[in-house]
Coordinates of C-alpha atoms in Angstrom, one line a residue:
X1 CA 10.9 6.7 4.0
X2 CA 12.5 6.3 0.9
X3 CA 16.0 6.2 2.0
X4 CA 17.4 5.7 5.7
X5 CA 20.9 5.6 4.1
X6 CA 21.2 9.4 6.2
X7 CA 21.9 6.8 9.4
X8 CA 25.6 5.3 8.9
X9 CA 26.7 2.7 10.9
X10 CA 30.6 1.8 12.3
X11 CA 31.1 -0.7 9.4
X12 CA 32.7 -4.4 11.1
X13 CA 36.6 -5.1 10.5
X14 CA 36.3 -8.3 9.3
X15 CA 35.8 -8.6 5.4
X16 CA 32.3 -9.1 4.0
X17 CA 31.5 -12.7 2.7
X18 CA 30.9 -12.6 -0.9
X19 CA 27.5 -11.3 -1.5
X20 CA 24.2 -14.0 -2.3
X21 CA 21.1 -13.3 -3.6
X22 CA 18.4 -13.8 -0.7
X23 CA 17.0 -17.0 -2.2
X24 CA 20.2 -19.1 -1.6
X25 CA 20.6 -17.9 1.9
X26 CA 17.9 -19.5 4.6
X27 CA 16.1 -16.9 6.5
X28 CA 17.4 -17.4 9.7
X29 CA 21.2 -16.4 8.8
X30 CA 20.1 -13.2 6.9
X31 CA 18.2 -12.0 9.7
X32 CA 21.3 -12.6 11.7
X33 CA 23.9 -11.5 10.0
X34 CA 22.1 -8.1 8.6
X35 CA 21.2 -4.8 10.2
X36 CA 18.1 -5.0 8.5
X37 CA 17.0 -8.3 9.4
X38 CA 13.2 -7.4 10.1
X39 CA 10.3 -6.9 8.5
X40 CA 10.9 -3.5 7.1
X41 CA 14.3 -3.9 6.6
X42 CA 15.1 -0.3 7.6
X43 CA 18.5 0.4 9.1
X44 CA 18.2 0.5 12.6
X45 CA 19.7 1.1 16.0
X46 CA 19.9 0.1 19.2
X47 CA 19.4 2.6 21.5
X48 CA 20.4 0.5 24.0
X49 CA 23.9 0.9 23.8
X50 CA 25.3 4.0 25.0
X51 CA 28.3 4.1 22.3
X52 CA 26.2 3.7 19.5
X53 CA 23.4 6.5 20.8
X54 CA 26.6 8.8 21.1
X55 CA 27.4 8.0 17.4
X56 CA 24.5 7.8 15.8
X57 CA 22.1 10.6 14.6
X58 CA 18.6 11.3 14.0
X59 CA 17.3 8.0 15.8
X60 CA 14.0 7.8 17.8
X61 CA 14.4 6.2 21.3
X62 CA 11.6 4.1 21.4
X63 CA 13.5 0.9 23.1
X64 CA 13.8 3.2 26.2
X65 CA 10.4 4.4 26.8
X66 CA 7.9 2.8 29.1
X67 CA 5.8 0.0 27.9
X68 CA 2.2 2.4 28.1
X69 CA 4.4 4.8 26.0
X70 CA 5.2 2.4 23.1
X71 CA 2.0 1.0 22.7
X72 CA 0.8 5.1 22.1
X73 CA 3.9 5.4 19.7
X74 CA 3.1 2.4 17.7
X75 CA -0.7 2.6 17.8
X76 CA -0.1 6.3 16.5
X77 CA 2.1 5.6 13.8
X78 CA -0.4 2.8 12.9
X79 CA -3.3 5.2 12.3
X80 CA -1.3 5.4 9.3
X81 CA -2.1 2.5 7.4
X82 CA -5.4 2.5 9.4
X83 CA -7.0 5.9 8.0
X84 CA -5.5 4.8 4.9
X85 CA -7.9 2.3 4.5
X86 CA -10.7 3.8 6.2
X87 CA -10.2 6.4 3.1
X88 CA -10.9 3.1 0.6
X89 CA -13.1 1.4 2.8
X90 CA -15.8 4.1 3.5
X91 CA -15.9 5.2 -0.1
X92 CA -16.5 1.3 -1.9
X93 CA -19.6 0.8 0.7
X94 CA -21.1 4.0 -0.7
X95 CA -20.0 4.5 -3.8
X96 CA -23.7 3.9 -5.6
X97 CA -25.2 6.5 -3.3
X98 CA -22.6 8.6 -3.7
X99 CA -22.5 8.7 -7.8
X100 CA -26.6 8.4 -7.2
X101 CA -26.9 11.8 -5.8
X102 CA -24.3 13.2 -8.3
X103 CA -26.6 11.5 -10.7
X104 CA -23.9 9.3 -12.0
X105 CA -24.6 5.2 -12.1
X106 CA -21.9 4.3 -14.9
X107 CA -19.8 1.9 -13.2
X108 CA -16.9 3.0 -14.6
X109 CA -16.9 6.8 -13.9
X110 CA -17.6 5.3 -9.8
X111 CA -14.7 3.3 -10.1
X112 CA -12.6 6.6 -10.5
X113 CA -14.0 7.1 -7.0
X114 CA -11.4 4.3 -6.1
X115 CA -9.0 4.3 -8.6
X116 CA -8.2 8.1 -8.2
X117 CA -7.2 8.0 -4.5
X118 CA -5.2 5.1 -5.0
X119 CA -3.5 6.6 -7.9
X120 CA -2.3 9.4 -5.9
X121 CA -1.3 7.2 -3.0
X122 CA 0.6 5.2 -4.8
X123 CA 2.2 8.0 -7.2
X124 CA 3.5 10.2 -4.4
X125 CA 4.9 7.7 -1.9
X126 CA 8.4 7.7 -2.6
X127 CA 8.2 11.7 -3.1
X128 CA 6.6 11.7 0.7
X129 CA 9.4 9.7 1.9
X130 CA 12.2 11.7 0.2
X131 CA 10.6 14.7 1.9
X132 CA 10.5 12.9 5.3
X133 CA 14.1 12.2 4.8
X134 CA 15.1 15.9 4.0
X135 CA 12.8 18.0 6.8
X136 CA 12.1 15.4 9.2
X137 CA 9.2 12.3 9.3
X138 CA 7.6 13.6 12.6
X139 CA 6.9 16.7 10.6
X140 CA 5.8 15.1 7.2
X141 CA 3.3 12.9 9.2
X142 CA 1.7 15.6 10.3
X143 CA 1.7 17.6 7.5
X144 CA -0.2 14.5 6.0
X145 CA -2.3 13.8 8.7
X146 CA -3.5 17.7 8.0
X147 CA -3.4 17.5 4.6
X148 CA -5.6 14.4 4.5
X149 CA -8.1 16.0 6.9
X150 CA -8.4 19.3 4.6
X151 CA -9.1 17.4 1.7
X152 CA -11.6 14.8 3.5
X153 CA -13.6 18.1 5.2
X154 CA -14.0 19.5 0.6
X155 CA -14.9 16.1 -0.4
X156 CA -17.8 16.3 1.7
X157 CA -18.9 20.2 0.6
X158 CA -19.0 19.0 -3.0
X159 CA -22.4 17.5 -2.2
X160 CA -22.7 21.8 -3.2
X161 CA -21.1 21.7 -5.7
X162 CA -20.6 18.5 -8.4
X163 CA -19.2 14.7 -9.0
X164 CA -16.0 16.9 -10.9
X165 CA -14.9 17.9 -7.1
X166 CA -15.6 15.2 -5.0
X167 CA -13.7 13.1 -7.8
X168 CA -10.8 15.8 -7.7
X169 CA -11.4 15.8 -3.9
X170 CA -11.0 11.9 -3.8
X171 CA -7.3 12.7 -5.7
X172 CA -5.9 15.0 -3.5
X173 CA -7.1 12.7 -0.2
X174 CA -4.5 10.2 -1.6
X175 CA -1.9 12.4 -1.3
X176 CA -2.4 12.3 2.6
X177 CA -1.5 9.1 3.0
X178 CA 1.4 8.9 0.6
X179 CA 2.9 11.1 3.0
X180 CA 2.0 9.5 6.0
X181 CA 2.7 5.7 5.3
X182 CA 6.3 6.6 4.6
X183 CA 7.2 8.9 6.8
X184 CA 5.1 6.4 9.8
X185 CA 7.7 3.6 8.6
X186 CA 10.8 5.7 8.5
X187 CA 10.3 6.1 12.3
X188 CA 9.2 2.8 13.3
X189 CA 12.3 1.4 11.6
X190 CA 14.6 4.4 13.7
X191 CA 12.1 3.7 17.0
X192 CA 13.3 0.0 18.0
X193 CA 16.9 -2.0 17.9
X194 CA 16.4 -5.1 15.4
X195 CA 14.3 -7.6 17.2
X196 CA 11.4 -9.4 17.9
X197 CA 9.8 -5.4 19.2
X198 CA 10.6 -4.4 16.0
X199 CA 9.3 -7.5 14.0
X200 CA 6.0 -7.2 15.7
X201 CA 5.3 -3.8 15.9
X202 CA 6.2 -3.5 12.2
X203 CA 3.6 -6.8 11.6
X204 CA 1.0 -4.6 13.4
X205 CA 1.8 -1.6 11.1
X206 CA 0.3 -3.8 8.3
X207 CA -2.2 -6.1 10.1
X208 CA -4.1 -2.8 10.9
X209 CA -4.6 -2.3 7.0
X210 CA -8.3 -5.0 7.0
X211 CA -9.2 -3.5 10.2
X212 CA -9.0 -0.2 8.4
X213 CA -11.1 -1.5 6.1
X214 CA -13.6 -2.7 7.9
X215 CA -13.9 0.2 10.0
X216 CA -14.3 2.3 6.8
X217 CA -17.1 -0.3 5.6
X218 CA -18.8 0.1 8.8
X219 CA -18.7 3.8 9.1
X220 CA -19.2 4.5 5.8
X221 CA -22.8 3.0 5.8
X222 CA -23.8 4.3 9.1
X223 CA -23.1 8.1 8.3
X224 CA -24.6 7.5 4.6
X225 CA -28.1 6.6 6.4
X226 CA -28.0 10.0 7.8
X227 CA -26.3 11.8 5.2
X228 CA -23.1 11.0 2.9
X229 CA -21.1 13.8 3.4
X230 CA -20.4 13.0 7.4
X231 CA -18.2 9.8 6.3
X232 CA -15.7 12.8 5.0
X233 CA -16.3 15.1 7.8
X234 CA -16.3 12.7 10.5
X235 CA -12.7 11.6 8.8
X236 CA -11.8 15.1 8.9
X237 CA -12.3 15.5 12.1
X238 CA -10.4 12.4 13.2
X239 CA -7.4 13.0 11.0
X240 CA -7.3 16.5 13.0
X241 CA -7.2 14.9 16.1
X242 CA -4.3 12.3 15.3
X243 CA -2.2 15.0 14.0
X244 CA -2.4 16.9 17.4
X245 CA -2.1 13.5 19.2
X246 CA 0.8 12.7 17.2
X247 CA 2.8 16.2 18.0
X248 CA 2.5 14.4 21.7
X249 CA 2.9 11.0 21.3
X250 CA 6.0 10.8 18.8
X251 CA 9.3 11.8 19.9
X252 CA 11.6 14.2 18.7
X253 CA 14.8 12.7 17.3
X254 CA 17.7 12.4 20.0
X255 CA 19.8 15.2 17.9
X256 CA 18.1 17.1 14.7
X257 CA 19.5 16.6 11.1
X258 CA 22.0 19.6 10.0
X259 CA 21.1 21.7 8.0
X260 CA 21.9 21.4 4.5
X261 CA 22.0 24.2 2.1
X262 CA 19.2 24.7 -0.4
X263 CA 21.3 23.0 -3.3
X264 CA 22.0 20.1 -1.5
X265 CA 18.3 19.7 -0.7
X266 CA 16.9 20.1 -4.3
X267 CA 19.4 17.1 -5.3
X268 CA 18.2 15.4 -3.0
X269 CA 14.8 15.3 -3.5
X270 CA 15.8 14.2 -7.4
X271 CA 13.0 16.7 -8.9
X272 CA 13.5 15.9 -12.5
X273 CA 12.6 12.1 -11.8
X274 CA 9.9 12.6 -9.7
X275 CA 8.3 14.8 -12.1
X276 CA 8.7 12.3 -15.3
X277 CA 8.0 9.7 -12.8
X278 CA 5.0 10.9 -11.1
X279 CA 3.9 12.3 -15.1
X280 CA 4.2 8.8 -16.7
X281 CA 2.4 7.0 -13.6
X282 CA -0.4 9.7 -13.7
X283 CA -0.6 9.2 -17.6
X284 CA -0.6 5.6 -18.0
X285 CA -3.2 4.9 -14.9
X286 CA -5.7 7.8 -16.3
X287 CA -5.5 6.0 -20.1
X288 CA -6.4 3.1 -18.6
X289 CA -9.3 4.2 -16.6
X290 CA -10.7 6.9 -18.6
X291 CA -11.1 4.1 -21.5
X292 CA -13.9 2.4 -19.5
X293 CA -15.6 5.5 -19.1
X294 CA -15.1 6.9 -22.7
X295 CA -14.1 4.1 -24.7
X296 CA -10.7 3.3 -26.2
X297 CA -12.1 4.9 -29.3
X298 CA -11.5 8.4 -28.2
X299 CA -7.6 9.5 -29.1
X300 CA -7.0 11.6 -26.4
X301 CA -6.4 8.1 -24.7
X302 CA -4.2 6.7 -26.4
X303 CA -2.2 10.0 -26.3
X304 CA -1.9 9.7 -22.7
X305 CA -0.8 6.2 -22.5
X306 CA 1.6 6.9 -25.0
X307 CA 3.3 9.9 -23.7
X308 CA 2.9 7.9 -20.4
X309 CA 5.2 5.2 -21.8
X310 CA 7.5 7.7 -23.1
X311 CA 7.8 9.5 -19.6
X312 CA 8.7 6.1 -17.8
X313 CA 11.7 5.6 -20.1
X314 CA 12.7 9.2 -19.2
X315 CA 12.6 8.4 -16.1
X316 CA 14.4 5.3 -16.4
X317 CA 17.1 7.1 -18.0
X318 CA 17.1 9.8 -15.3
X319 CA 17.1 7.1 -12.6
X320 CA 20.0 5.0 -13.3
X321 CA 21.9 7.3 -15.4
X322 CA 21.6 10.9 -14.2
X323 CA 20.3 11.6 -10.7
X324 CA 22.6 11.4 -7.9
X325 CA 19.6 10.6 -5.3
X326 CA 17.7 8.5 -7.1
X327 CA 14.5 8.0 -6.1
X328 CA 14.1 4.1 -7.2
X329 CA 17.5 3.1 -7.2
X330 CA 17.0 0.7 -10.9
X331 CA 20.7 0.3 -10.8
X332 CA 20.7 -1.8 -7.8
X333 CA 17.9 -4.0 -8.9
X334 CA 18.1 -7.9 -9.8
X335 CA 16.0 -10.8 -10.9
X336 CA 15.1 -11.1 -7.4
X337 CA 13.3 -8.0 -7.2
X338 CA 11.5 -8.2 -10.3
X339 CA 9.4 -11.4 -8.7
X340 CA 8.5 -9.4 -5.5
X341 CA 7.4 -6.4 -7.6
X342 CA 5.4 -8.8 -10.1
X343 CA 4.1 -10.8 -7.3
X344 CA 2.9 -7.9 -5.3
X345 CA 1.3 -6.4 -8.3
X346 CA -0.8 -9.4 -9.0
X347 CA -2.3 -9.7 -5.3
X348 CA -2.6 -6.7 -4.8
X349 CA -5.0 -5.5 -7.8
X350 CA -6.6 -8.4 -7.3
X351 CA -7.5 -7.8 -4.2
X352 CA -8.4 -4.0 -5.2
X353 CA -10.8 -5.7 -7.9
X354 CA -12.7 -8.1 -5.6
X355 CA -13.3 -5.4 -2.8
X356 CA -14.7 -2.9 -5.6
X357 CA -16.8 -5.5 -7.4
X358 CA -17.8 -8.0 -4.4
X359 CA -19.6 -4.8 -3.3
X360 CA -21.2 -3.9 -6.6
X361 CA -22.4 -7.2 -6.9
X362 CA -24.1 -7.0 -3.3
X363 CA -25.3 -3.1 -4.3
X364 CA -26.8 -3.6 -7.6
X365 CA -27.6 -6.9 -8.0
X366 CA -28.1 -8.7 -4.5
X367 CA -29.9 -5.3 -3.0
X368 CA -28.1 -5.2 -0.2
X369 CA -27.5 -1.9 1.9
X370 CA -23.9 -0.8 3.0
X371 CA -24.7 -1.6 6.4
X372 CA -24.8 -5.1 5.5
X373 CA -21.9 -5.3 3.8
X374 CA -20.2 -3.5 6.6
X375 CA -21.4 -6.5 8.3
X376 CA -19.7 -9.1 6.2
X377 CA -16.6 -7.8 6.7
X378 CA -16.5 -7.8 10.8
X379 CA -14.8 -11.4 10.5
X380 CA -11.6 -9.2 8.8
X381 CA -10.8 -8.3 12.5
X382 CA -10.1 -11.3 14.4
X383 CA -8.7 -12.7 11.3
X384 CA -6.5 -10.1 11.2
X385 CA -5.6 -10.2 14.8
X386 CA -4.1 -13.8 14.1
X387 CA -2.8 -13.2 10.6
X388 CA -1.1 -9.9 12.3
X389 CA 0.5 -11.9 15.4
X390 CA 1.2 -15.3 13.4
X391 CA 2.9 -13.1 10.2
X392 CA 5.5 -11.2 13.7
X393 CA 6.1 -14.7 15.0
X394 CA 7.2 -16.4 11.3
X395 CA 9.1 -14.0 9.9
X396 CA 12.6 -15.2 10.8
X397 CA 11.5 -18.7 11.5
X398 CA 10.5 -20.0 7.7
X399 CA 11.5 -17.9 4.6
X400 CA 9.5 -15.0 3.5
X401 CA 9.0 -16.4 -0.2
X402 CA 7.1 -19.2 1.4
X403 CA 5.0 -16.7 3.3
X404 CA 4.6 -15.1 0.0
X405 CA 3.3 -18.0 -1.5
X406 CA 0.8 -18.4 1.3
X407 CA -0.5 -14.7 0.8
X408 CA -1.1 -15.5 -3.3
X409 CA -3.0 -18.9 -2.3
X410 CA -5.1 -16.9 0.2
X411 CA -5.4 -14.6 -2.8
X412 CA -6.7 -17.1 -5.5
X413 CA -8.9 -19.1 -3.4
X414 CA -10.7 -15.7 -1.8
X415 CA -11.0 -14.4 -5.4
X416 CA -12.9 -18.1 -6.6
X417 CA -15.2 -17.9 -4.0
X418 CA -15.8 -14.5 -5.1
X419 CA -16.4 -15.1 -8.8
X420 CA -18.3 -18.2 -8.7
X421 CA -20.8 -17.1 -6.1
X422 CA -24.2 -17.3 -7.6
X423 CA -25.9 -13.7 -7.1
X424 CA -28.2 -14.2 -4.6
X425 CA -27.0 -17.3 -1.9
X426 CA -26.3 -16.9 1.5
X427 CA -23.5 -14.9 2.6
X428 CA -22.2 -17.8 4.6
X429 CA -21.7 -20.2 2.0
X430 CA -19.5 -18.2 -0.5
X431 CA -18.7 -14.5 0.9
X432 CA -18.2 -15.5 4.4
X433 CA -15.0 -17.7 3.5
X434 CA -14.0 -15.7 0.6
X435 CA -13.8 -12.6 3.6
X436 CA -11.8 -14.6 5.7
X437 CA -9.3 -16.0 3.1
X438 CA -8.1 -12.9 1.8
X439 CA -7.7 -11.1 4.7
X440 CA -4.5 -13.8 5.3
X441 CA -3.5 -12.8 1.5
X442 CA -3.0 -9.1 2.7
X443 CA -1.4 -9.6 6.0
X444 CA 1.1 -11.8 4.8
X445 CA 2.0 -10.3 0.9
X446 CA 3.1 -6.9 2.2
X447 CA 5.9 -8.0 5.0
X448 CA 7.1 -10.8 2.6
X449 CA 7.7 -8.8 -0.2
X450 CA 9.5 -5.7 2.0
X451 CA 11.8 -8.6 3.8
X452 CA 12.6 -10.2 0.2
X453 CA 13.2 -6.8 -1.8
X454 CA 15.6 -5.2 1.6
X455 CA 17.7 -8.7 1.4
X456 CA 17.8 -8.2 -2.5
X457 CA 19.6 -5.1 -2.5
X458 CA 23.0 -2.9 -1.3
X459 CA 22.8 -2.2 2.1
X460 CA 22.8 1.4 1.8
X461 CA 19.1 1.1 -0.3
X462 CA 17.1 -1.5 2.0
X463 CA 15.5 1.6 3.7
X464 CA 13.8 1.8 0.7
X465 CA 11.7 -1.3 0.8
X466 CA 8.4 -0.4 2.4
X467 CA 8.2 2.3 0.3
X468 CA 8.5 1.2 -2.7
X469 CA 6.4 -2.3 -1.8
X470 CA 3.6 0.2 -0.5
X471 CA 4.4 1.9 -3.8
X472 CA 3.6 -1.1 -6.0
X473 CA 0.7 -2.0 -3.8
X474 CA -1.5 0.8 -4.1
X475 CA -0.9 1.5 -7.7
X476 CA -1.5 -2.3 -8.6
X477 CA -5.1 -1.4 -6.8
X478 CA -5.7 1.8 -8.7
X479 CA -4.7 0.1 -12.7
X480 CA -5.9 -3.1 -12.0
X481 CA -9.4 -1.6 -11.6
X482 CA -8.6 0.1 -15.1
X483 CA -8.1 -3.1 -16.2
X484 CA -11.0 -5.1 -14.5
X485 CA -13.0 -2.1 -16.4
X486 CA -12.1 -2.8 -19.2
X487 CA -12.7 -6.3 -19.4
X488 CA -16.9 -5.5 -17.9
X489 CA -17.7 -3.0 -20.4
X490 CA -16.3 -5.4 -23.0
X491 CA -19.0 -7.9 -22.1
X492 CA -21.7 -6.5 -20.5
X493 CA -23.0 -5.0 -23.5
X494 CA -23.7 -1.6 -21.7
X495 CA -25.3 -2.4 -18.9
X496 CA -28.7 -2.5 -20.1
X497 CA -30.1 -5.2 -18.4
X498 CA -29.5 -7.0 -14.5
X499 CA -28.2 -10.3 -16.2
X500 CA -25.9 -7.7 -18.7
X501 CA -24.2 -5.9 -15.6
X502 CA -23.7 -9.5 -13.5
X503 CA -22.1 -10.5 -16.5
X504 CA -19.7 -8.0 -16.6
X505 CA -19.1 -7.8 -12.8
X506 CA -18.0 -11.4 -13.0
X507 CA -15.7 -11.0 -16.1
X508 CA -14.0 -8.4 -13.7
X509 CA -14.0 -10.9 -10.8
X510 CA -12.5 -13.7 -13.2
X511 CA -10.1 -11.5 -14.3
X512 CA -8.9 -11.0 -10.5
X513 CA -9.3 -14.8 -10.1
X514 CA -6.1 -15.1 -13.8
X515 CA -4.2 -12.2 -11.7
X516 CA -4.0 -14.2 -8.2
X517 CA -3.3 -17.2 -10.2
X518 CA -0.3 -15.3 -12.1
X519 CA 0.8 -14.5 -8.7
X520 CA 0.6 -17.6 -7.4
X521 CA 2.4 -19.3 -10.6
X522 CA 5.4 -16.4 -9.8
X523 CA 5.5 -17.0 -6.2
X524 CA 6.6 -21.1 -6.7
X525 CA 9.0 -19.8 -9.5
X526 CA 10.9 -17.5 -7.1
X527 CA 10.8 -20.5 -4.2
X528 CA 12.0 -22.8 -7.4
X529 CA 14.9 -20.7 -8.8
X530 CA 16.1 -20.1 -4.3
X531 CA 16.2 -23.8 -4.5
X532 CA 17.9 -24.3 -7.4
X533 CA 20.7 -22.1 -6.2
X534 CA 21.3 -23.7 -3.2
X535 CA 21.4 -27.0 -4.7
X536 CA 23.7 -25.6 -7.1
X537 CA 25.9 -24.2 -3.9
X538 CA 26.1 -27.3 -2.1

């Protein structure tokens, strides 16, 4: 879904005002006067009017389908950010048994576990979209729906083979849903003519993301008390089945894209920057985790965050001054999108680092089996229920920085309970609350970031914002566990002991708690400089 900008709309006779930066204009009047005034942002259509169906191209009629039908469309494109999860979810409840019968306990080669799937996720996301744009979502979807299912069905036969494959298994999962998020989006944002439909089914697109979760939680540590590898071929076999359900359930588009020639297509997809840019992500995410297994002593390491670096300014290069399809479009960015990127990074790898280390803390040092944990996360679903249908309702009615900040303060407060837990209480008086609280944090970060980035940008670039916001998120989970590593093996002088290990699961958790609170600290800045600006204007 990286670009929409494939859909043009009759442009209005009257001249533009002069343009303002989201921040000075309320909420209300952007969502009124832009196309994309929704929670994705994506252009959009209304396939309610007959002229503009005639005109436009490539657009899903979703708005004229029965009621039954669009609750099958949406749910299907949801499984989307629901399997996603369930791919996180059911690998952190069992990721000691896992390494256990690998005979691998070092929390920092377990943590690649994690790390490496959202790596992948988050690296290919804006390649997945790019190719939903140039051979059609529908059939990107599926292609990741099978992809992730393939890949799910080996990581469960490496219990044959070694911890090498399931790790390199766990990698290529990620790529699944890098294809499938994207491409899921793209349609939703072609299905539905701006409105509240759209608003709320897009809110229910990420409000499925801790019911994923939990799901994974819960299945994960049912299948591991019969045997591990059925959490991956159970997933298998459900991934199958959506991507047959899906060829039903999702409509073709009213008229299919023309076909370009083979030139046209390469340019498109802007090869040489998603090579450097998939290169330097890949590089400077592996430094970075590797160094808690290995140590930072090792100089293969620092090779590969270096050359890392130096492929990110390539890219950069490529990006704004090169490619004519860029595939991060850096020279339409602004202060404005700077916060929302910095701010999304910060909750979102702290919340990556509390669900990894919450669970080794319960695993290792509490005793507690996966079933139990499974069991502290059930409150995640009616929480999410509300957070889901309260985030569809707001957006449009207060501004989406403020929302923002209410998804960092869900964020910090969840992460305190978390860190300053004492190792054995009750679930109830720390976990329980800390549960709840960020499940608020997630529902709320991910639509206020993608409504503040589309209203930051050129029209002809706000199809983008999902993407890249889903982007962010899941590599901010995947280096922030680097970094969270790093700081435990710095002060849990190896592990040797119970007390040693606690200590270093709560430097990580700490750590989350400086992260949330960075967020937090940018989140009032952004609502501080909007302010400003309209003072300034009036």
């Amino acid at each position: 879904m990286t670009s929409l900008s494939d859909i043009d709309l009759e442009p209005k006779p009257e001249t533009p005002p002069p343009p303002r930066t989201p921040s000075q204009v309320p909420q209300g009047e952007l969502l009124q006067r832009s196309p994309a005034g929704n929670l994705a942002h994506i252009t959009s259509l209304d396939v309610e009017s007959s002229s503009q169906s005639d005109q436009d191209k490539n657009l899903y009629p979703a708005d004229a389908l029965s009621t039954p039908r669009q609750i099958l469309f949406v749910g299907t494109l949801c499984t989307a950010m629901f399997t996603n999860q369930i791919g996180l979810g059911n690998t952190l409840a069992t990721v000691g048994l896992i390494g256990e019968s690998f005979g691998i306990t070092n929390s920092g080669q377990l943590s690649w576990l994690i790390a490496g799937y959202s790596l992948t996720l988050g690296t290919f996301i804006l390649i997945g979209g790019r190719l939903g744009d140039e051979f059609g979502h529908k059939k990107m979807f599926v292609i990741g729906m099978i992809w992730f299912s393939l890949w799910s069905m080996v990581a469960g036969l490496s219990v044959y083979s070694n911890y090498v494959l399931f790790t390199f298994s766990r990698v290529f999962q990620g790529m699944g849903p890098a294809l499938t998020l994207p491409n899921a989006l793209g349609i939703l944002g072609r299905s539905f003519a701006p409105g509240p439909r759209q608003n709320m089914a897009f809110a229910w697109f990420g409000g499925t993301a801790p019911f994923g979760a939990i799901a994974g939680f819960l299945f994960g540590g049912l299948f591991a008390l019969a045997w591990w590898p059925w959490i991956y071929w159970s997933l298998a076999i459900a991934l199958a089945g959506i991507a047959a359900f899906a060829e039903w359930t999702i409509p073709p588009p009213l008229q299919e894209k023309q076909t370009k020639p083979l030139r046209e297509r390469l340019e498109a997809l802007d090869i040489p920057g998603g090579l450097t840019g998939v290169t330097a992500l890949v590089l400077f995410n592996f430094a970075w985790n590797q160094a808690v297994v290995v140590g930072w002593k090792q100089p293969y390491v620092y090779v590969c965050l270096i050359l890392g670096v130096l492929c990110g300014a390539v890219f950069f290069y490529i990006e704004i001054y090169w490619s004519k399809s860029p595939l991060l479009p850096l020279a339409s960015f602004n202060s404005d999108i700077g916060f929302v990127f910095a701010c999304t990074a910060t909750g979102w790898a702290c919340f990556g680092i509390w669900v990894y280390y919450i669970g080794q803390v319960a695993l290792d040092i509490g005793g507690n089996t996966p079933i139990q944990i499974a069991a502290w996360f059930v409150p995640v679903i009616p929480v999410g229920l509300v957070s889901a249908l309260a985030v569809g309702k707001l957006i449009g009615r207060i501004p989406a920085s403020w929302i923002m900040v209410i998804g960092h303060v869900a964020y910090l407060v969840g992460s305190i309970l978390a860190a300053a837990r004492p190792p054995h209480s009750v679930y109830w008086t720390y976990y329980f609350f800390s549960v709840l609280i960020i499940t608020v944090g997630m529902d709320t970060s991910f639509p206020s970031a993608v409504i503040i980035f589309s209203n930051a940008v050129p029209r002809e670039v706000q199809g983008m914002g999902a993407s890249i916001v889903l982007t962010v998120i899941n590599y901010s989970i995947s280096i922030g566990l680097g970094f969270a590593g790093t700081v435990e093996t710095n002060i849990n002088d190896g592990g040797k002991s119970e007390d040693d290990r606690l200590l270093g699961y709560r430097g990580a958790l700490w750590f989350s708690v400086g992260l949330a609170g960075l967020g937090f600290v940018l989140s009032l800045l952004f609502v501080a400089k909007g302010g400003l600006l309209t003072a300034r204007e009036n």
